[in-house]
XYZ file of N, CA, C and O in Angstrom:
316
model
N 11.438 -55.278 198.224
C 12.547 -55.694 198.604
C 12.516 -56.428 199.758
O 13.640 -57.091 200.172
N 11.334 -56.778 200.166
C 11.316 -57.818 201.328
C 11.704 -59.134 200.873
O 11.997 -60.001 201.832
N 11.638 -59.469 199.710
C 12.334 -60.782 199.632
C 13.543 -61.045 199.549
O 13.988 -62.300 199.319
N 14.306 -60.078 199.778
C 15.898 -60.305 199.715
C 16.434 -60.735 201.227
O 15.675 -60.435 202.291
N 17.084 -61.425 201.060
C 17.674 -62.235 202.633
C 18.501 -61.084 202.918
O 19.196 -59.923 202.322
N 18.888 -61.161 204.362
C 20.056 -60.286 204.857
C 21.355 -60.055 204.190
O 22.026 -58.695 204.163
N 21.953 -61.436 203.731
C 23.032 -61.213 203.155
C 22.998 -60.433 201.670
O 23.920 -59.853 201.491
N 22.005 -60.707 200.972
C 21.910 -59.958 199.786
C 21.635 -58.596 199.959
O 22.170 -57.648 199.238
N 21.018 -58.046 200.792
C 21.035 -56.801 201.233
C 22.243 -55.957 201.889
O 22.631 -54.816 201.276
N 22.870 -56.670 202.237
C 24.272 -56.200 202.594
C 25.144 -56.204 201.323
O 26.100 -55.483 201.071
N 24.907 -57.273 200.580
C 25.898 -57.245 199.300
C 25.354 -56.179 198.435
O 26.299 -55.479 197.809
N 24.030 -55.822 198.382
C 23.630 -54.513 197.487
C 24.097 -53.219 198.257
O 24.626 -52.426 197.508
N 24.137 -53.384 199.433
C 24.602 -51.954 200.154
C 26.128 -51.701 199.874
O 26.794 -50.742 199.498
N 26.812 -53.077 199.847
C 28.408 -52.952 199.862
C 28.705 -52.245 198.599
O 29.366 -51.543 198.093
N 27.948 -53.085 197.496
C 28.095 -52.895 195.838
C 28.022 -51.306 195.977
O 28.547 -50.721 195.097
N 26.924 -50.867 196.362
C 26.461 -49.625 196.136
C 27.404 -48.426 196.459
O 27.889 -47.424 196.040
N 28.066 -49.094 198.010
C 29.255 -48.106 198.537
C 30.458 -48.016 197.429
O 30.746 -47.046 197.329
N 30.757 -49.155 196.907
C 32.012 -49.060 196.164
C 31.664 -48.389 194.726
O 32.577 -47.764 194.576
N 30.383 -48.523 194.321
C 29.916 -47.515 193.116
C 30.328 -46.346 193.369
O 30.712 -45.383 192.632
N 29.616 -45.726 194.735
C 29.887 -44.382 194.816
C 31.156 -43.990 195.220
O 31.880 -42.927 194.587
N 31.929 -44.798 195.700
C 33.502 -44.721 195.965
C 34.087 -44.529 194.767
O 34.967 -43.494 194.559
N 33.785 -45.275 193.686
C 34.503 -45.151 192.528
C 34.252 -44.187 191.777
O 34.809 -43.164 191.249
N 32.931 -43.506 191.783
C 32.441 -42.406 190.924
C 33.248 -41.147 191.812
O 33.556 -40.211 190.754
N 33.320 -40.980 192.932
C 33.820 -39.878 193.663
C 35.270 -39.772 193.327
O 35.798 -38.741 193.115
N 35.815 -41.067 193.181
C 37.421 -41.054 192.857
C 37.524 -40.351 191.593
O 38.592 -39.706 191.302
N 36.666 -41.039 190.549
C 36.776 -40.621 189.064
C 36.773 -38.937 189.036
O 37.274 -38.327 188.497
N 35.618 -38.548 189.761
C 35.266 -36.890 190.166
C 36.517 -36.101 190.385
O 36.862 -35.206 190.217
N 37.177 -36.925 191.539
C 38.334 -36.090 192.370
C 39.710 -35.950 191.152
O 40.213 -35.036 190.905
N 39.796 -37.020 190.572
C 40.748 -37.276 189.522
C 40.392 -36.231 188.237
O 41.659 -35.509 188.028
N 39.164 -36.024 188.003
C 38.994 -35.153 186.914
C 39.175 -33.682 187.453
O 39.896 -32.884 186.614
N 38.786 -33.641 188.598
C 39.124 -31.953 189.106
C 40.638 -31.878 189.146
O 40.988 -30.710 188.737
N 41.233 -32.825 189.662
C 42.629 -32.459 189.902
C 43.238 -32.435 188.612
O 44.284 -31.561 188.150
N 42.944 -33.053 187.321
C 43.435 -32.712 186.107
C 43.236 -31.569 185.688
O 44.093 -30.988 184.748
N 41.777 -30.976 185.802
C 41.483 -29.546 185.657
C 42.379 -28.488 186.096
O 42.909 -27.692 185.285
N 42.675 -28.839 187.427
C 43.641 -27.743 188.145
C 45.111 -27.740 187.396
O 45.733 -27.041 187.174
N 45.620 -29.215 187.136
C 46.991 -29.264 186.645
C 47.017 -28.730 185.190
O 48.048 -28.045 184.816
N 45.941 -28.788 184.329
C 45.737 -28.515 183.063
C 46.007 -26.826 183.224
O 46.856 -26.193 182.407
N 45.062 -26.063 183.882
C 45.353 -24.766 184.122
C 46.435 -24.270 184.534
O 47.059 -23.099 184.068
N 47.281 -24.979 185.437
C 48.522 -24.560 186.181
C 49.583 -24.982 184.864
O 50.447 -23.873 184.743
N 49.710 -25.935 184.036
C 50.479 -25.792 182.862
C 50.361 -24.738 181.891
O 51.299 -24.449 181.676
N 48.990 -24.338 181.578
C 48.483 -23.345 180.702
C 49.146 -21.976 181.270
O 49.983 -21.193 180.611
N 48.975 -21.849 182.582
C 49.656 -20.547 183.230
C 51.280 -20.631 183.231
O 51.668 -19.513 182.869
N 52.124 -21.808 183.312
C 53.371 -21.784 183.210
C 53.660 -21.773 181.757
O 54.939 -20.838 181.601
N 53.050 -21.959 180.884
C 53.487 -22.025 179.478
C 53.270 -20.183 179.191
O 54.188 -19.687 178.471
N 52.276 -19.697 179.410
C 52.065 -18.276 179.270
C 53.354 -17.475 180.078
O 53.817 -16.637 179.365
N 53.380 -17.869 181.239
C 54.834 -17.173 181.767
C 56.043 -17.371 181.156
O 56.885 -16.556 181.017
N 56.014 -18.567 180.646
C 57.612 -18.915 179.852
C 57.740 -18.012 178.577
O 58.671 -17.625 178.215
N 56.388 -18.077 177.704
C 56.448 -17.196 176.735
C 56.633 -15.595 176.964
O 57.318 -15.146 176.288
N 55.967 -15.265 178.257
C 56.271 -13.767 178.549
C 57.833 -13.555 179.098
O 58.210 -12.713 178.481
N 58.436 -14.393 179.614
C 59.578 -14.219 179.947
C 60.533 -14.346 178.748
O 61.563 -13.485 178.612
N 60.409 -15.319 177.768
C 60.997 -15.381 176.733
C 60.914 -14.008 175.827
O 61.842 -13.556 175.084
N 59.807 -13.165 175.593
C 59.505 -12.177 175.083
C 60.365 -10.854 175.732
O 61.229 -10.170 175.156
N 60.445 -11.029 177.239
C 61.246 -10.055 178.039
C 62.667 -10.078 177.637
O 63.454 -9.097 177.417
N 63.311 -11.462 177.531
C 64.410 -11.567 177.370
C 64.738 -11.160 175.857
O 65.922 -10.406 175.571
N 64.138 -11.503 174.841
C 64.184 -10.953 173.478
C 64.145 -9.380 173.349
O 65.087 -8.939 172.872
N 63.449 -8.621 174.138
C 63.431 -7.219 174.253
C 64.593 -6.845 174.996
O 65.174 -5.623 174.430
N 65.084 -7.495 175.846
C 66.325 -6.799 176.596
C 67.646 -7.023 175.558
O 68.399 -6.202 175.531
N 67.646 -8.209 175.191
C 68.851 -8.328 173.994
C 68.991 -7.201 172.749
O 69.593 -7.054 172.259
N 67.329 -6.839 172.409
C 67.429 -5.905 171.355
C 67.905 -4.640 171.815
O 68.421 -3.746 171.091
N 67.494 -4.351 173.160
C 67.796 -2.722 173.693
C 69.183 -2.661 174.235
O 70.070 -1.854 173.576
N 69.997 -3.902 174.545
C 71.055 -4.107 175.096
C 72.209 -3.913 173.708
O 72.144 -4.888 172.850
N 73.017 -3.024 173.499
C 73.965 -2.899 172.425
C 74.903 -3.987 172.486
O 75.613 -4.256 173.733
N 75.210 -4.824 171.515
C 76.135 -5.860 171.421
C 77.557 -5.390 171.023
O 77.714 -4.429 169.989
N 78.911 -5.793 171.680
C 79.954 -5.062 171.755
C 80.287 -5.655 170.013
O 80.308 -7.007 169.824
N 81.107 -5.028 169.394
C 81.614 -5.294 168.045
C 82.903 -6.208 168.319
O 82.671 -7.304 167.544
N 83.472 -5.950 169.178
C 84.630 -6.968 169.335
C 85.025 -7.006 170.896
O 84.986 -6.062 171.673
N 84.829 -8.348 171.320
C 85.190 -8.601 172.930
C 86.568 -8.306 173.253
O 87.418 -7.891 172.447
N 86.483 -7.428 174.438
C 88.070 -6.896 175.007
C 88.806 -8.267 175.448
O 88.519 -9.060 175.919
N 90.109 -8.168 174.960
C 91.126 -9.071 175.419
C 92.270 -8.638 175.627
O 92.384 -7.374 175.397
N 93.094 -9.346 176.437
C 94.339 -8.751 176.892
C 95.127 -8.516 175.741
O 95.902 -7.565 175.705
N 95.087 -9.274 174.655
C 95.726 -9.064 173.338
C 95.580 -7.632 172.890
O 96.448 -6.941 172.349
N 94.536 -7.490 172.554
C 94.218 -6.103 172.075
C 94.447 -5.049 172.906
O 95.039 -3.954 172.418
N 94.286 -4.997 174.126
C 94.832 -3.853 175.135
C 96.453 -3.709 174.853
O 96.599 -2.480 174.817
N 97.020 -5.031 174.977
C 98.460 -4.880 174.738
C 98.637 -4.171 173.464
O 99.712 -3.371 173.444
N 98.165 -4.460 172.375
C 98.433 -3.903 171.148
C 98.129 -2.599 171.083
O 98.983 -1.633 170.373
N 97.087 -2.039 171.725
C 96.717 -0.515 171.909
C 97.874 0.159 172.264
O 98.146 1.350 172.204
N 98.367 -0.420 173.802
C 99.428 0.297 174.261
C 100.789 0.487 173.332
O 101.260 1.429 173.891
N 101.055 -0.462 172.591
C 102.283 -0.400 171.788
C 102.161 0.673 170.667
O 103.370 1.296 170.382
N 100.957 1.135 170.326
C 100.914 2.102 169.360
C 100.672 3.543 169.731
O 101.047 3.977 170.988
């Protein structure tokens, strides 16, 4: 390495620094992607669980055969 001039050594050092910075950036983006993927998976599971709970509540809750209306109440009072 003694043959390199000072400018070449600085250029190599700068290039190495840029390479390391690029690799660290890629690594950070990859890790952020893993966290986002895990979060989306958890939200999907929670959404499915909530949908199941709503479906169970609708099965347990009896549905009225006919909704109450003013017309029906008025007709019931006349008879």
